[in-house]
PDB file of C-alpha atoms and ligand atoms in Angstrom:
ATOM      1  CA  MET C   1    -185.577 248.904 -51.122  1.00 38.00           C
ATOM      2  CA  THR C   2    -185.501 251.426 -47.876  1.00 40.00           C
ATOM      3  CA  HIS C   3    -186.052 255.206 -47.977  1.00 42.00           C
ATOM      4  CA  ILE C   4    -183.522 257.541 -46.319  1.00 41.00           C
ATOM      5  CA  VAL C   5    -184.621 260.720 -44.964  1.00 43.00           C
ATOM      6  CA  PHE C   6    -182.985 263.916 -45.659  1.00 40.00           C
ATOM      7  CA  ASN C   7    -183.568 266.737 -43.680  1.00 39.00           C
ATOM      8  CA  VAL C   8    -183.031 270.262 -45.364  1.00 35.00           C
ATOM      9  CA  ALA C   9    -184.075 272.555 -42.847  1.00 35.00           C
ATOM     10  CA  GLN C  10    -182.099 275.797 -43.254  1.00 31.00           C
ATOM     11  CA  HIS C  11    -180.705 275.639 -39.712  1.00 31.00           C
ATOM     12  CA  SER C  12    -179.834 272.065 -39.923  1.00 35.00           C
ATOM     13  CA  GLN C  13    -177.365 272.868 -43.538  1.00 28.00           C
ATOM     14  CA  THR C  14    -175.477 275.875 -41.370  1.00 29.00           C
ATOM     15  CA  VAL C  15    -174.813 274.439 -38.275  1.00 29.00           C
ATOM     16  CA  PHE C  16    -174.146 271.259 -39.322  1.00 33.00           C
ATOM     17  CA  GLY C  17    -172.557 271.870 -42.509  1.00 33.00           C
ATOM     18  CA  ARG C  18    -174.408 268.912 -44.011  1.00 35.00           C
ATOM     19  CA  LYS C  19    -177.329 266.872 -44.704  1.00 40.00           C
ATOM     20  CA  LEU C  20    -178.865 264.892 -41.962  1.00 40.00           C
ATOM     21  CA  MET C  21    -179.961 261.603 -42.306  1.00 42.00           C
ATOM     22  CA  VAL C  22    -182.260 259.853 -40.264  1.00 42.00           C
ATOM     23  CA  SER C  23    -184.498 256.737 -40.341  1.00 41.00           C
ATOM     24  CA  TYR C  24    -187.529 257.150 -42.118  1.00 40.00           C
ATOM     25  CA  THR C  25    -188.888 254.277 -40.269  1.00 37.00           C
ATOM     26  CA  ALA C  26    -187.637 255.544 -36.391  1.00 38.00           C
ATOM     27  CA  TYR C  27    -189.544 258.810 -37.748  1.00 39.00           C
ATOM     28  CA  ARG C  28    -192.453 256.711 -38.335  1.00 36.00           C
ATOM     29  CA  ALA C  29    -192.419 254.704 -35.162  1.00 35.00           C
ATOM     30  CA  ALA C  30    -195.028 256.599 -33.087  1.00 43.00           C
ATOM     31  CA  MET C  31    -192.047 257.059 -30.452  1.00 73.00           C
ATOM     32  CA  ILE C  32    -190.300 260.548 -29.551  1.00 84.00           C
ATOM     33  CA  ASP C  33    -187.474 260.971 -32.023  1.00 83.00           C
ATOM     34  CA  TRP C  34    -185.464 262.729 -29.341  1.00 87.00           C
ATOM     35  CA  THR C  35    -182.837 263.635 -32.202  1.00 82.00           C
ATOM     36  CA  GLN C  36    -184.995 265.575 -33.968  1.00 81.00           C
ATOM     37  CA  ALA C  37    -186.806 266.899 -30.965  1.00 87.00           C
ATOM     38  CA  LEU C  38    -183.516 268.390 -29.778  1.00 87.00           C
ATOM     39  CA  LEU C  39    -181.802 269.242 -33.229  1.00 80.00           C
ATOM     40  CA  ASN C  40    -185.341 271.228 -33.428  1.00 80.00           C
ATOM     41  CA  LEU C  41    -184.385 273.456 -30.476  1.00 83.00           C
ATOM     42  CA  ASN C  42    -180.745 274.000 -32.212  1.00 76.00           C
ATOM     43  CA  ILE C  43    -179.269 271.992 -29.560  1.00 79.00           C
ATOM     44  CA  ASP C  44    -175.858 270.839 -31.439  1.00 73.00           C
ATOM     45  CA  ILE C  45    -175.764 267.223 -30.998  1.00 77.00           C
ATOM     46  CA  PRO C  46    -173.823 264.943 -33.300  1.00 72.00           C
ATOM     47  CA  VAL C  47    -176.026 262.716 -35.177  1.00 67.00           C
ATOM     48  CA  GLY C  48    -175.055 258.853 -35.798  1.00 67.00           C
ATOM     49  CA  SER C  49    -174.829 257.721 -32.386  1.00 75.00           C
ATOM     50  CA  ASP C  50    -177.756 256.690 -29.710  1.00 82.00           C
ATOM     51  CA  GLU C  51    -174.930 257.590 -27.031  1.00 86.00           C
ATOM     52  CA  LEU C  52    -173.479 260.847 -26.892  1.00 86.00           C
ATOM     53  CA  SER C  53    -171.743 263.640 -24.933  1.00 87.00           C
ATOM     54  CA  ILE C  54    -171.818 267.326 -25.316  1.00 86.00           C
ATOM     55  CA  LEU C  55    -170.474 270.575 -23.554  1.00 84.00           C
ATOM     56  CA  CYS C  56    -173.171 270.555 -20.964  1.00 88.00           C
ATOM     57  CA  PRO C  57    -175.455 273.774 -21.444  1.00 86.00           C
ATOM     58  CA  PHE C  58    -175.710 274.329 -17.717  1.00 88.00           C
ATOM     59  CA  HIS C  59    -172.451 275.241 -16.064  1.00 85.00           C
ATOM     60  CA  ASP C  60    -169.287 276.268 -18.171  1.00 80.00           C
ATOM     61  CA  ASP C  61    -167.660 273.445 -19.459  1.00 78.00           C
ATOM     62  CA  THR C  62    -164.644 272.212 -21.229  1.00 78.00           C
ATOM     63  CA  SER C  63    -165.117 268.416 -21.140  1.00 79.00           C
ATOM     64  CA  GLU C  64    -168.205 267.499 -22.590  1.00 82.00           C
ATOM     65  CA  SER C  65    -169.583 266.389 -19.052  1.00 87.00           C
ATOM     66  CA  CYS C  66    -173.148 265.964 -20.273  1.00 91.00           C
ATOM     67  CA  SER C  67    -174.301 262.469 -21.381  1.00 92.00           C
ATOM     68  CA  ILE C  68    -177.502 261.476 -23.189  1.00 92.00           C
ATOM     69  CA  ASN C  69    -178.711 258.912 -24.340  1.00 91.00           C
ATOM     70  CA  LEU C  70    -181.264 259.278 -27.225  1.00 88.00           C
ATOM     71  CA  GLU C  71    -182.420 255.504 -27.476  1.00 86.00           C
ATOM     72  CA  LYS C  72    -183.567 255.664 -23.654  1.00 86.00           C
ATOM     73  CA  GLY C  73    -184.252 259.659 -23.698  1.00 89.00           C
ATOM     74  CA  VAL C  74    -182.302 260.197 -20.505  1.00 92.00           C
ATOM     75  CA  TRP C  75    -179.264 262.530 -19.925  1.00 94.00           C
ATOM     76  CA  ILE C  76    -176.733 263.098 -17.310  1.00 93.00           C
ATOM     77  CA  CYS C  77    -174.418 266.128 -16.111  1.00 91.00           C
ATOM     78  CA  PHE C  78    -171.261 264.463 -14.450  1.00 89.00           C
ATOM     79  CA  ALA C  79    -170.433 268.183 -13.028  1.00 86.00           C
ATOM     80  CA  GLY C  80    -174.030 268.075 -11.081  1.00 89.00           C
ATOM     81  CA  CYS C  81    -176.264 269.919 -13.030  1.00 88.00           C
ATOM     82  CA  GLY C  82    -178.728 267.376 -13.396  1.00 90.00           C
ATOM     83  CA  GLN C  83    -180.011 264.089 -14.732  1.00 92.00           C
ATOM     84  CA  GLY C  84    -183.364 262.350 -15.742  1.00 92.00           C
ATOM     85  CA  SER C  85    -185.466 262.132 -18.605  1.00 92.00           C
ATOM     86  CA  LEU C  86    -184.935 264.710 -21.952  1.00 94.00           C
ATOM     87  CA  LYS C  87    -188.086 266.092 -21.362  1.00 93.00           C
ATOM     88  CA  SER C  88    -186.510 267.493 -17.634  1.00 93.00           C
ATOM     89  CA  PHE C  89    -183.594 268.594 -20.113  1.00 95.00           C
ATOM     90  CA  ILE C  90    -185.679 270.524 -22.420  1.00 94.00           C
ATOM     91  CA  GLU C  91    -187.518 271.766 -19.502  1.00 92.00           C
ATOM     92  CA  GLN C  92    -184.260 273.235 -18.276  1.00 90.00           C
ATOM     93  CA  TYR C  93    -182.663 274.360 -21.167  1.00 90.00           C
ATOM     94  CA  LYS C  94    -185.786 276.521 -22.446  1.00 87.00           C
ATOM     95  CA  GLN C  95    -186.771 277.313 -19.106  1.00 88.00           C
ATOM     96  CA  TRP C  96    -190.380 276.312 -19.807  1.00 90.00           C
ATOM     97  CA  ASP C  97    -192.719 274.013 -17.601  1.00 90.00           C
ATOM     98  CA  PHE C  98    -193.171 270.732 -17.967  1.00 89.00           C
ATOM     99  CA  LYS C  99    -196.649 271.457 -20.023  1.00 91.00           C
ATOM    100  CA  GLN C 100    -194.942 273.487 -22.660  1.00 90.00           C
ATOM    101  CA  VAL C 101    -192.409 270.636 -23.023  1.00 92.00           C
ATOM    102  CA  ASN C 102    -195.079 268.069 -23.758  1.00 89.00           C
ATOM    103  CA  GLN C 103    -196.955 270.471 -25.818  1.00 89.00           C
ATOM    104  CA  TYR C 104    -193.537 271.102 -27.645  1.00 89.00           C
ATOM    105  CA  LEU C 105    -193.072 267.405 -28.016  1.00 89.00           C
ATOM    106  CA  VAL C 106    -196.410 266.527 -30.014  1.00 84.00           C
ATOM    107  CA  SER C 107    -195.925 269.376 -32.268  1.00 81.00           C
ATOM    108  CA  TYR C 108    -192.116 269.308 -33.386  1.00 76.00           C
ATOM    109  CA  LYS C 109    -193.214 266.693 -35.583  1.00 69.00           C
ATOM    110  CA  ASP C 110    -195.532 268.979 -37.797  1.00 58.00           C
ATOM    111  CA  THR C 111    -192.866 271.113 -38.571  1.00 51.00           C
ATOM    112  CA  TYR C 112    -190.144 268.157 -38.747  1.00 46.00           C
ATOM    113  CA  ASN C 113    -192.680 266.824 -41.391  1.00 43.00           C
ATOM    114  CA  LYS C 114    -192.558 269.925 -43.797  1.00 39.00           C
ATOM    115  CA  LYS C 115    -188.932 269.991 -43.949  1.00 39.00           C
ATOM    116  CA  LEU C 116    -188.448 266.112 -45.490  1.00 39.00           C
ATOM    117  CA  PHE C 117    -188.579 264.972 -48.622  1.00 36.00           C
ATOM    118  CA  ILE C 118    -187.894 261.640 -49.135  1.00 37.00           C
ATOM    119  CA  VAL C 119    -185.227 260.024 -51.612  1.00 36.00           C
ATOM    120  CA  PRO C 120    -185.686 256.168 -52.248  1.00 36.00           C
ATOM    121  CA  THR C 121    -182.431 253.979 -52.603  1.00 39.00           C
ATOM    122  CA  THR C 122    -181.420 250.491 -52.937  1.00 41.00           C
ATOM    123  CA  GLU C 123    -179.675 249.871 -49.515  1.00 47.00           C
ATOM    124  CA  VAL C 124    -176.225 248.190 -50.730  1.00 51.00           C
ATOM    125  CA  ASP C 125    -175.124 245.207 -48.361  1.00 60.00           C
ATOM    126  CA  GLU C 126    -171.387 245.774 -47.969  1.00 69.00           C
ATOM    127  CA  GLU C 127    -169.537 244.269 -45.439  1.00 81.00           C
ATOM    128  CA  LEU C 128    -168.500 246.177 -42.066  1.00 85.00           C
ATOM    129  CA  PRO C 129    -164.836 246.894 -42.220  1.00 86.00           C
ATOM    130  CA  MET C 130    -162.849 244.738 -39.941  1.00 89.00           C
ATOM    131  CA  VAL C 131    -161.187 245.917 -36.937  1.00 89.00           C
ATOM    132  CA  LYS C 132    -158.150 244.539 -34.533  1.00 89.00           C
ATOM    133  CA  ILE C 133    -159.017 245.095 -30.628  1.00 89.00           C
ATOM    134  CA  PRO C 134    -156.574 247.081 -28.811  1.00 86.00           C
ATOM    135  CA  TYR C 135    -156.918 245.426 -25.494  1.00 87.00           C
ATOM    136  CA  ASN C 136    -155.616 241.856 -23.763  1.00 83.00           C
ATOM    137  CA  LEU C 137    -157.995 239.351 -24.315  1.00 89.00           C
ATOM    138  CA  GLY C 138    -156.701 236.929 -22.174  1.00 84.00           C
ATOM    139  CA  ALA C 139    -157.480 238.463 -19.267  1.00 93.00           C
ATOM    140  CA  VAL C 140    -161.334 239.771 -17.850  1.00 96.00           C
ATOM    141  CA  PRO C 141    -162.407 241.880 -14.995  1.00 96.00           C
ATOM    142  CA  ARG C 142    -163.006 240.289 -11.568  1.00 96.00           C
ATOM    143  CA  TRP C 143    -166.457 242.194 -11.205  1.00 96.00           C
ATOM    144  CA  ILE C 144    -168.154 240.082 -14.213  1.00 97.00           C
ATOM    145  CA  PHE C 145    -167.717 236.560 -11.705  1.00 97.00           C
ATOM    146  CA  ASP C 146    -169.677 238.671  -9.208  1.00 95.00           C
ATOM    147  CA  ARG C 147    -172.441 238.479 -11.707  1.00 94.00           C
ATOM    148  CA  GLN C 148    -172.146 234.641 -11.934  1.00 96.00           C
ATOM    149  CA  PHE C 149    -170.662 234.787 -15.353  1.00 97.00           C
ATOM    150  CA  THR C 150    -168.470 231.746 -15.950  1.00 97.00           C
ATOM    151  CA  LYS C 151    -164.761 231.589 -16.898  1.00 96.00           C
ATOM    152  CA  GLN C 152    -166.161 229.023 -20.121  1.00 97.00           C
ATOM    153  CA  THR C 153    -168.388 232.013 -20.929  1.00 97.00           C
ATOM    154  CA  MET C 154    -165.720 234.781 -21.002  1.00 97.00           C
ATOM    155  CA  LYS C 155    -163.398 232.126 -23.141  1.00 96.00           C
ATOM    156  CA  LYS C 156    -166.287 231.534 -25.643  1.00 96.00           C
ATOM    157  CA  TRP C 157    -167.184 235.163 -26.217  1.00 97.00           C
ATOM    158  CA  ASN C 158    -163.534 235.831 -26.225  1.00 95.00           C
ATOM    159  CA  CYS C 159    -163.514 238.774 -23.749  1.00 97.00           C
ATOM    160  CA  GLY C 160    -161.072 240.858 -22.600  1.00 95.00           C
ATOM    161  CA  VAL C 161    -160.096 243.907 -20.017  1.00 93.00           C
ATOM    162  CA  SER C 162    -159.888 247.550 -20.708  1.00 89.00           C
ATOM    163  CA  ALA C 163    -157.692 249.986 -19.003  1.00 84.00           C
ATOM    164  CA  ALA C 164    -160.479 251.377 -16.884  1.00 85.00           C
ATOM    165  CA  ASN C 165    -161.506 247.921 -15.813  1.00 91.00           C
ATOM    166  CA  GLY C 166    -164.231 247.754 -18.361  1.00 92.00           C
ATOM    167  CA  LEU C 167    -165.311 244.128 -19.761  1.00 95.00           C
ATOM    168  CA  ILE C 168    -164.356 244.212 -23.615  1.00 95.00           C
ATOM    169  CA  ILE C 169    -166.874 241.740 -25.787  1.00 96.00           C
ATOM    170  CA  PRO C 170    -165.538 241.452 -29.290  1.00 96.00           C
ATOM    171  CA  VAL C 171    -168.675 241.993 -31.778  1.00 96.00           C
ATOM    172  CA  HIS C 172    -168.309 239.447 -35.185  1.00 95.00           C
ATOM    173  CA  ASP C 173    -170.391 239.342 -38.309  1.00 93.00           C
ATOM    174  CA  LYS C 174    -172.390 236.613 -39.496  1.00 90.00           C
ATOM    175  CA  ALA C 175    -169.151 235.481 -41.237  1.00 90.00           C
ATOM    176  CA  VAL C 176    -167.379 235.763 -37.670  1.00 92.00           C
ATOM    177  CA  ARG C 177    -165.202 238.783 -39.030  1.00 93.00           C
ATOM    178  CA  THR C 178    -164.313 240.907 -35.611  1.00 94.00           C
ATOM    179  CA  VAL C 179    -166.073 244.160 -36.750  1.00 93.00           C
ATOM    180  CA  GLY C 180    -166.000 245.996 -33.683  1.00 91.00           C
ATOM    181  CA  TRP C 181    -166.286 245.853 -29.646  1.00 92.00           C
ATOM    182  CA  ILE C 182    -168.320 246.919 -26.694  1.00 92.00           C
ATOM    183  CA  THR C 183    -166.857 247.956 -23.302  1.00 91.00           C
ATOM    184  CA  ARG C 184    -169.289 247.170 -21.005  1.00 93.00           C
ATOM    185  CA  GLN C 185    -168.352 249.651 -17.935  1.00 89.00           C
ATOM    186  CA  GLU C 186    -168.884 248.166 -14.290  1.00 90.00           C
ATOM    187  CA  LYS C 187    -170.551 251.352 -13.167  1.00 86.00           C
ATOM    188  CA  GLN C 188    -170.338 254.099 -14.949  1.00 80.00           C
ATOM    189  CA  ILE C 189    -172.788 255.622 -17.181  1.00 75.00           C
ATOM    190  CA  PRO C 190    -173.315 254.806 -20.095  1.00 77.00           C
ATOM    191  CA  LYS C 191    -173.077 251.441 -19.157  1.00 83.00           C
ATOM    192  CA  TYR C 192    -172.272 250.348 -22.840  1.00 85.00           C
ATOM    193  CA  LEU C 193    -169.564 252.196 -25.138  1.00 84.00           C
ATOM    194  CA  TYR C 194    -169.256 250.973 -28.497  1.00 84.00           C
ATOM    195  CA  SER C 195    -166.150 250.941 -30.838  1.00 84.00           C
ATOM    196  CA  ARG C 196    -165.502 253.893 -33.278  1.00 77.00           C
ATOM    197  CA  GLY C 197    -167.644 253.243 -36.384  1.00 76.00           C
ATOM    198  CA  LEU C 198    -169.210 250.218 -35.236  1.00 82.00           C
ATOM    199  CA  LYS C 199    -172.471 250.056 -37.150  1.00 83.00           C
ATOM    200  CA  LYS C 200    -174.517 248.200 -34.614  1.00 85.00           C
ATOM    201  CA  SER C 201    -177.712 248.153 -36.498  1.00 86.00           C
ATOM    202  CA  HIS C 202    -175.779 246.103 -39.018  1.00 90.00           C
ATOM    203  CA  VAL C 203    -174.961 243.409 -36.560  1.00 93.00           C
ATOM    204  CA  LEU C 204    -176.580 240.856 -34.592  1.00 96.00           C
ATOM    205  CA  PHE C 205    -174.483 240.218 -31.581  1.00 97.00           C
ATOM    206  CA  GLY C 206    -174.066 236.435 -31.307  1.00 97.00           C
ATOM    207  CA  GLN C 207    -175.413 235.491 -34.346  1.00 97.00           C
ATOM    208  CA  PRO C 208    -172.226 232.811 -35.152  1.00 95.00           C
ATOM    209  CA  HIS C 209    -172.999 231.154 -32.145  1.00 95.00           C
ATOM    210  CA  VAL C 210    -176.506 230.327 -33.310  1.00 96.00           C
ATOM    211  CA  GLN C 211    -176.706 226.783 -34.352  1.00 94.00           C
ATOM    212  CA  LYS C 212    -180.100 224.827 -35.778  1.00 94.00           C
ATOM    213  CA  THR C 213    -182.778 225.288 -33.044  1.00 95.00           C
ATOM    214  CA  ASN C 214    -185.878 225.726 -32.341  1.00 96.00           C
ATOM    215  CA  TYR C 215    -186.129 229.536 -30.991  1.00 97.00           C
ATOM    216  CA  VAL C 216    -183.663 231.993 -30.634  1.00 98.00           C
ATOM    217  CA  CYS C 217    -184.343 234.825 -27.402  1.00 98.00           C
ATOM    218  CA  VAL C 218    -183.916 238.279 -28.839  1.00 98.00           C
ATOM    219  CA  THR C 219    -182.466 240.377 -26.167  1.00 96.00           C
ATOM    220  CA  GLU C 220    -181.156 243.833 -26.262  1.00 93.00           C
ATOM    221  CA  GLY C 221    -177.668 244.065 -24.290  1.00 93.00           C
ATOM    222  CA  PRO C 222    -174.692 241.586 -25.405  1.00 96.00           C
ATOM    223  CA  LEU C 223    -174.558 240.551 -21.392  1.00 97.00           C
ATOM    224  CA  ASP C 224    -178.160 239.700 -21.626  1.00 97.00           C
ATOM    225  CA  THR C 225    -177.531 237.405 -24.631  1.00 98.00           C
ATOM    226  CA  MET C 226    -174.225 235.525 -22.668  1.00 98.00           C
ATOM    227  CA  TRP C 227    -175.884 235.342 -19.967  1.00 98.00           C
ATOM    228  CA  LEU C 228    -179.163 233.042 -21.645  1.00 98.00           C
ATOM    229  CA  ASP C 229    -176.429 231.160 -23.563  1.00 98.00           C
ATOM    230  CA  GLN C 230    -174.850 230.354 -20.601  1.00 98.00           C
ATOM    231  CA  LEU C 231    -177.408 228.967 -19.187  1.00 97.00           C
ATOM    232  CA  GLY C 232    -178.575 226.874 -22.334  1.00 97.00           C
ATOM    233  CA  PHE C 233    -181.017 229.658 -24.133  1.00 97.00           C
ATOM    234  CA  PRO C 234    -179.790 230.178 -27.576  1.00 98.00           C
ATOM    235  CA  SER C 235    -179.329 234.017 -28.394  1.00 98.00           C
ATOM    236  CA  VAL C 236    -178.572 237.083 -30.314  1.00 98.00           C
ATOM    237  CA  ALA C 237    -178.762 240.807 -28.773  1.00 97.00           C
ATOM    238  CA  LEU C 238    -179.858 243.743 -30.541  1.00 94.00           C
ATOM    239  CA  LEU C 239    -177.182 245.995 -29.069  1.00 90.00           C
ATOM    240  CA  GLY C 240    -180.101 248.596 -28.240  1.00 84.00           C
ATOM    241  CA  MET C 241    -183.774 248.013 -27.591  1.00 82.00           C
ATOM    242  CA  SER C 242    -184.938 249.525 -31.400  1.00 85.00           C
ATOM    243  CA  MET C 243    -184.590 246.839 -34.092  1.00 89.00           C
ATOM    244  CA  SER C 244    -183.261 247.929 -37.395  1.00 88.00           C
ATOM    245  CA  GLU C 245    -184.775 246.813 -40.561  1.00 89.00           C
ATOM    246  CA  LYS C 246    -180.931 244.911 -41.417  1.00 91.00           C
ATOM    247  CA  GLN C 247    -181.142 243.365 -38.005  1.00 93.00           C
ATOM    248  CA  ARG C 248    -184.628 242.084 -38.509  1.00 94.00           C
ATOM    249  CA  ASP C 249    -183.478 240.639 -42.218  1.00 94.00           C
ATOM    250  CA  LEU C 250    -180.404 238.914 -40.428  1.00 95.00           C
ATOM    251  CA  LEU C 251    -183.051 237.661 -37.936  1.00 97.00           C
ATOM    252  CA  LEU C 252    -184.853 235.757 -40.547  1.00 96.00           C
ATOM    253  CA  THR C 253    -181.938 234.083 -41.827  1.00 95.00           C
ATOM    254  CA  LEU C 254    -180.922 232.125 -38.292  1.00 96.00           C
ATOM    255  CA  PRO C 255    -181.620 228.588 -38.587  1.00 96.00           C
ATOM    256  CA  THR C 256    -184.812 228.649 -36.247  1.00 96.00           C
ATOM    257  CA  ASN C 257    -188.468 228.894 -36.433  1.00 94.00           C
ATOM    258  CA  GLU C 258    -189.333 231.065 -33.750  1.00 97.00           C
ATOM    259  CA  LEU C 259    -188.091 234.361 -32.111  1.00 97.00           C
ATOM    260  CA  ILE C 260    -188.500 234.890 -28.505  1.00 97.00           C
ATOM    261  CA  LEU C 261    -188.306 238.307 -27.946  1.00 97.00           C
ATOM    262  CA  CYS C 262    -186.632 239.296 -24.257  1.00 97.00           C
ATOM    263  CA  LEU C 263    -186.432 243.191 -24.108  1.00 94.00           C
ATOM    264  CA  ASP C 264    -185.567 245.081 -20.747  1.00 90.00           C
ATOM    265  CA  ASN C 265    -188.465 245.352 -18.002  1.00 86.00           C
ATOM    266  CA  ASP C 266    -188.582 249.130 -19.096  1.00 86.00           C
ATOM    267  CA  GLU C 267    -190.522 251.528 -21.070  1.00 84.00           C
ATOM    268  CA  ALA C 268    -187.983 251.685 -23.929  1.00 84.00           C
ATOM    269  CA  GLY C 269    -188.100 247.797 -24.025  1.00 87.00           C
ATOM    270  CA  GLN C 270    -192.220 248.222 -24.241  1.00 88.00           C
ATOM    271  CA  ARG C 271    -191.456 250.416 -27.141  1.00 87.00           C
ATOM    272  CA  GLY C 272    -188.640 247.909 -28.702  1.00 89.00           C
ATOM    273  CA  LEU C 273    -191.128 245.313 -28.229  1.00 92.00           C
ATOM    274  CA  LYS C 274    -193.706 246.815 -30.251  1.00 90.00           C
ATOM    275  CA  ARG C 275    -191.371 248.181 -32.899  1.00 89.00           C
ATOM    276  CA  ALA C 276    -189.964 244.683 -33.025  1.00 93.00           C
ATOM    277  CA  MET C 277    -193.454 242.922 -33.745  1.00 91.00           C
ATOM    278  CA  SER C 278    -194.349 245.629 -36.393  1.00 90.00           C
ATOM    279  CA  LEU C 279    -191.092 244.691 -38.494  1.00 91.00           C
ATOM    280  CA  LEU C 280    -191.199 240.909 -38.217  1.00 92.00           C
ATOM    281  CA  GLY C 281    -195.064 240.996 -39.149  1.00 88.00           C
ATOM    282  CA  ASN C 282    -196.179 237.511 -39.589  1.00 88.00           C
ATOM    283  CA  LYS C 283    -192.510 236.480 -41.236  1.00 88.00           C
ATOM    284  CA  ILE C 284    -191.539 234.375 -38.896  1.00 94.00           C
ATOM    285  CA  LYS C 285    -193.064 232.755 -35.204  1.00 96.00           C
ATOM    286  CA  VAL C 286    -192.500 235.683 -32.825  1.00 96.00           C
ATOM    287  CA  SER C 287    -193.296 235.481 -29.125  1.00 96.00           C
ATOM    288  CA  TYR C 288    -192.031 237.302 -26.121  1.00 96.00           C
ATOM    289  CA  ILE C 289    -191.740 237.019 -22.282  1.00 96.00           C
ATOM    290  CA  ASN C 290    -193.224 238.604 -19.586  1.00 94.00           C
ATOM    291  CA  ILE C 291    -190.040 239.607 -16.995  1.00 94.00           C
ATOM    292  CA  PRO C 292    -191.463 239.461 -13.632  1.00 94.00           C
ATOM    293  CA  LYS C 293    -191.526 243.279 -12.276  1.00 92.00           C
ATOM    294  CA  GLU C 294    -189.070 242.773  -9.886  1.00 94.00           C
ATOM    295  CA  TYR C 295    -186.203 241.799 -12.341  1.00 95.00           C
ATOM    296  CA  LYS C 296    -185.182 244.665 -15.061  1.00 92.00           C
ATOM    297  CA  ASP C 297    -183.858 242.175 -17.751  1.00 93.00           C
ATOM    298  CA  VAL C 298    -182.974 238.497 -18.260  1.00 96.00           C
ATOM    299  CA  GLN C 299    -179.513 238.719 -16.631  1.00 95.00           C
ATOM    300  CA  ASP C 300    -181.034 239.854 -13.245  1.00 95.00           C
ATOM    301  CA  ILE C 301    -182.838 236.601 -13.217  1.00 96.00           C
ATOM    302  CA  LYS C 302    -180.229 234.539 -11.961  1.00 96.00           C
ATOM    303  CA  SER C 303    -182.331 231.348 -10.963  1.00 96.00           C
ATOM    304  CA  TYR C 304    -182.083 228.460 -13.894  1.00 97.00           C
ATOM    305  CA  ASP C 305    -185.365 227.693 -13.056  1.00 97.00           C
ATOM    306  CA  ILE C 306    -187.238 231.158 -12.863  1.00 97.00           C
ATOM    307  CA  LEU C 307    -185.688 232.104 -16.334  1.00 97.00           C
ATOM    308  CA  SER C 308    -186.530 228.789 -17.803  1.00 97.00           C
ATOM    309  CA  ASN C 309    -190.326 229.343 -16.555  1.00 97.00           C
ATOM    310  CA  VAL C 310    -190.662 233.086 -17.815  1.00 97.00           C
ATOM    311  CA  ILE C 311    -189.436 231.636 -21.061  1.00 97.00           C
ATOM    312  CA  LYS C 312    -192.246 228.549 -21.163  1.00 96.00           C
ATOM    313  CA  ASN C 313    -194.627 231.301 -20.376  1.00 96.00           C
ATOM    314  CA  LYS C 314    -193.877 233.195 -23.449  1.00 96.00           C
ATOM    315  CA  ARG C 315    -196.671 234.736 -25.116  1.00 94.00           C
ATOM    316  CA  TYR C 316    -198.358 234.899 -28.840  1.00 91.00           C
ATOM    317  CA  TRP C 317    -199.699 238.085 -30.518  1.00 74.00           C
TER     318      TRP C 317
HETATM  319 ZN1   ZN R 401    -173.431 271.084 -16.287  1.00 56.54          ZN
END
């Protein structure tokens, strides 16, 4: 049983011409729901994706130069209007000072709450549609080897290269059906682009590679998982920092006794950790690693010995 929340706010219906669906759990979590925080200010953002591009409200934009990452709460205008936390976006958009922005961000949920009603639904476990990857999967960009990935790893994960020299990483469901792909851009933001229609909250990246094992490392990004796997640590990725209920259910089917949460070493990763912890509860043995502060994620740790120690020193709650 899961809950879907319909937002029936009048402005939402007229502006978007349809009901908005947002995750009840995301709303309940103590984090800022940036989708709702922006929509309440009548900032017209597409719903349903964490990474999106919009016409920049700060210059005469015709090409959607403004990228927003709702999960990390950051924005950038590639024409140079600014970048940073979405708080600074709201500050600039509303011409508020920082205090007003913070006041808004503690109060928007109250107005939000009044606009909601909850319809319980039974989730249908539908299969994700299969896709064909329109890229060359026989070659990979050279920069991936600078990160010490090996050819064997690139072959194992059946990677390819995009026209813009990004790394193409196929995504398979648990039955090893190709359900989408990820483009890891070398330097551009956003780092990860997801193929159209890929429901990343419905898959565990790397799941088909997991065999009976004592533990599985759970990461945010596909490269984190591929890196751990290359060094001999079984791993799956959430494709984001926020574990979905579907992913929780998939994690509980893995042939393992323990999940080791290896999320990024930043604020978003910390929020993801809390969310994962509350979703998993005591349904399985769960531990987490502490990444030394000089590294931003597990992929940053190039030394096998250091990584192995970090994992060995996992903690339990
Ligand atoms: Zn701009």
